[in-house]
PDB file of C-alpha atoms and ligand atoms in Angstrom:
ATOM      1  CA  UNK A   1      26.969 -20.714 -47.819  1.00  0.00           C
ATOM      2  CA  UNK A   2      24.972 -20.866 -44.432  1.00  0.00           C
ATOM      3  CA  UNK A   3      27.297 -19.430 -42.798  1.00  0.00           C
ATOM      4  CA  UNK A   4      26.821 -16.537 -40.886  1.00  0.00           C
ATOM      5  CA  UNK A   5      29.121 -13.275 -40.669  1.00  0.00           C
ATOM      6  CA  UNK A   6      31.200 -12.339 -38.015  1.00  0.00           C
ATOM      7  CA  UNK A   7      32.355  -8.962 -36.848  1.00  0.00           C
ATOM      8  CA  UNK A   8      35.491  -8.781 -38.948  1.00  0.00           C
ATOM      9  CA  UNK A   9      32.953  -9.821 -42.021  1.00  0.00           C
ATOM     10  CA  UNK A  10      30.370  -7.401 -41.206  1.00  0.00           C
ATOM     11  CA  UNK A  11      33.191  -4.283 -41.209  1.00  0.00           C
ATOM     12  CA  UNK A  12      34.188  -5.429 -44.031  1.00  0.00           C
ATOM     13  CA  UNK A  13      30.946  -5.706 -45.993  1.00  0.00           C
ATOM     14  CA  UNK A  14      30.241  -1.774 -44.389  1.00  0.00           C
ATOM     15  CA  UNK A  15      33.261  -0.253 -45.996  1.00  0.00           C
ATOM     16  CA  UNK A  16      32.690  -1.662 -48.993  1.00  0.00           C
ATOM     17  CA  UNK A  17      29.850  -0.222 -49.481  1.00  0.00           C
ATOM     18  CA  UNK A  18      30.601   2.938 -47.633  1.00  0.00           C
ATOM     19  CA  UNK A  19      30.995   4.633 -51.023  1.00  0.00           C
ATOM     20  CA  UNK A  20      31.381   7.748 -48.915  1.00  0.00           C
ATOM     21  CA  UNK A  21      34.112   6.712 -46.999  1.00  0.00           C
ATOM     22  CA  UNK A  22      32.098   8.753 -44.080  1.00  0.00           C
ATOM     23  CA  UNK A  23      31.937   5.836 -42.167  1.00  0.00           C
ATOM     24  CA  UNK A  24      27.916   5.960 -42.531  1.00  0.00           C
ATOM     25  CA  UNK A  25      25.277   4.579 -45.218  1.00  0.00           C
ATOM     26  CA  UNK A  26      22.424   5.808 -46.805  1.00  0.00           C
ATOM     27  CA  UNK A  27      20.052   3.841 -48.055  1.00  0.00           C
ATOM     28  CA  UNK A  28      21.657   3.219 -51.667  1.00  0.00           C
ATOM     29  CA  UNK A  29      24.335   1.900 -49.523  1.00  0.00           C
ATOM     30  CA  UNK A  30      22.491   0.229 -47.381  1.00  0.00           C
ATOM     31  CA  UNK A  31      21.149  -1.852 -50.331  1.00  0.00           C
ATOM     32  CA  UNK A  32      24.270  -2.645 -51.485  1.00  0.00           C
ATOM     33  CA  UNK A  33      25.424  -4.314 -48.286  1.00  0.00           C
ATOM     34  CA  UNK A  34      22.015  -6.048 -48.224  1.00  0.00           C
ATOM     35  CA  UNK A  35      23.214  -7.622 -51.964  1.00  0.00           C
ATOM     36  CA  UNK A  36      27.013  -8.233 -50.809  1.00  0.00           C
ATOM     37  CA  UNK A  37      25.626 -10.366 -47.578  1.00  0.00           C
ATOM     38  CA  UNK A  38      23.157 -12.354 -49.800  1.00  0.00           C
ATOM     39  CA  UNK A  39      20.294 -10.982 -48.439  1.00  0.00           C
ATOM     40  CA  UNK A  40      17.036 -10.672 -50.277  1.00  0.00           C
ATOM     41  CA  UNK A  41      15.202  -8.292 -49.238  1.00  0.00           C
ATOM     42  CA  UNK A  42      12.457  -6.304 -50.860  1.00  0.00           C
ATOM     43  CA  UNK A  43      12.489  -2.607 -51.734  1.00  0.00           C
ATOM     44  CA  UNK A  44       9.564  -1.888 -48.644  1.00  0.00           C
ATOM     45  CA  UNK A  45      11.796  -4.435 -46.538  1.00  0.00           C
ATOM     46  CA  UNK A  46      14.649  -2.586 -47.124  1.00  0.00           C
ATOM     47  CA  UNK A  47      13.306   0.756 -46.478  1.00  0.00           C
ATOM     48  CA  UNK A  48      11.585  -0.405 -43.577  1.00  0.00           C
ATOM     49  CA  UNK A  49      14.654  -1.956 -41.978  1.00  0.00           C
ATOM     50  CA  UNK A  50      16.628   1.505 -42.801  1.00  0.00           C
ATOM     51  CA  UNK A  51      14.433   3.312 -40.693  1.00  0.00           C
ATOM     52  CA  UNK A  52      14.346   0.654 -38.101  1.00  0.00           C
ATOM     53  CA  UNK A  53      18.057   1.021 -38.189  1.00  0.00           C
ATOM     54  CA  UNK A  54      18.599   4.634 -38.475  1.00  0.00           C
ATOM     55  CA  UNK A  55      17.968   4.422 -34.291  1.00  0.00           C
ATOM     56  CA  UNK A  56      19.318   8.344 -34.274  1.00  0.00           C
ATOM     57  CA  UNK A  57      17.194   9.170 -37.037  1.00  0.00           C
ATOM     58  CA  UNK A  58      19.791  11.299 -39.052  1.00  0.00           C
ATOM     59  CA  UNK A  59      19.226   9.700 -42.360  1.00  0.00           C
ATOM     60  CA  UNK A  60      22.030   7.652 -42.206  1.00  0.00           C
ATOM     61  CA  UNK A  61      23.701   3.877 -40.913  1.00  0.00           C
ATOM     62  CA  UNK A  62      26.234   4.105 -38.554  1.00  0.00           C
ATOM     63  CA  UNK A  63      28.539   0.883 -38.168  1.00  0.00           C
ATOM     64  CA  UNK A  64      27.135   0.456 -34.715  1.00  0.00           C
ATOM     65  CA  UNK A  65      23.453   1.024 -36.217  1.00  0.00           C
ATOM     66  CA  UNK A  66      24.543  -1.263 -39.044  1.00  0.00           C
ATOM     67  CA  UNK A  67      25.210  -4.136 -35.975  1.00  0.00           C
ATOM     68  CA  UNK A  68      22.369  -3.666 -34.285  1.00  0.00           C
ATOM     69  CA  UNK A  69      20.177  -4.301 -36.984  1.00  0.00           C
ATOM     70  CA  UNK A  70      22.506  -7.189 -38.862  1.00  0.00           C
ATOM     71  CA  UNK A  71      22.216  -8.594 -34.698  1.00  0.00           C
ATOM     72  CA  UNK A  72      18.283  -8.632 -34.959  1.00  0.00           C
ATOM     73  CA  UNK A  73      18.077 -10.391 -38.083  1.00  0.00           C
ATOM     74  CA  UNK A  74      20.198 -13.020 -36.938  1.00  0.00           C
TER      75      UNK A  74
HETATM   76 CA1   CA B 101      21.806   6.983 -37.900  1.00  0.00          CA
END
C-alpha cells in the first residue's frame, strides 16, 4: 500500500494513538502513529521529527502540529 493518507486517515491514526485522549501526543505516542502509518523511522529520526513538530515547544503534538509535519514528509 502506496497509498497515501488523507485527512480523515490521519485523525484517525492521531486518536488512536492519543492514549491520553488529550487530544495531544508525546513522543511514546508519537511513535506509535509513526508504526500505525507504516513509517520507519529511527529512534534519532523520530526524536528529531518530534521536536521539529512540537512548533510550540510544549512537549507535546497537537493534531494541527501532527499535520504539519505528516504535510512535510509527504
Ligand atoms: Ca506542541
Amino acid at each position: 500500500m502506496t497509498t497515501r493518507p488523507t485527512g480523515d486517515d490521519l485523525h484517525t491514526v492521531f486518536s488512536r494513538a492519543d492514549l491520553g485522549g488529550d487530544q495531544r501526543l508525546d513522543l511514546m505516542e508519537f511513535t506509535l502513529v509513526l508504526e500505525d502509518l507504516g513509517l520507519s523511522w529511527t529512534r534519532a529520526e523520530t526524536q528529531d521529527r518530534f521536536e521539529k513538530a512540537d512548533s510550540n515547544l510544549d512537549g507535546f503534538i497537537s493534531y494541527e502540529e501532527f499535520r504539519a509535519v505528516m504535510d512535510a514528509q509527504n
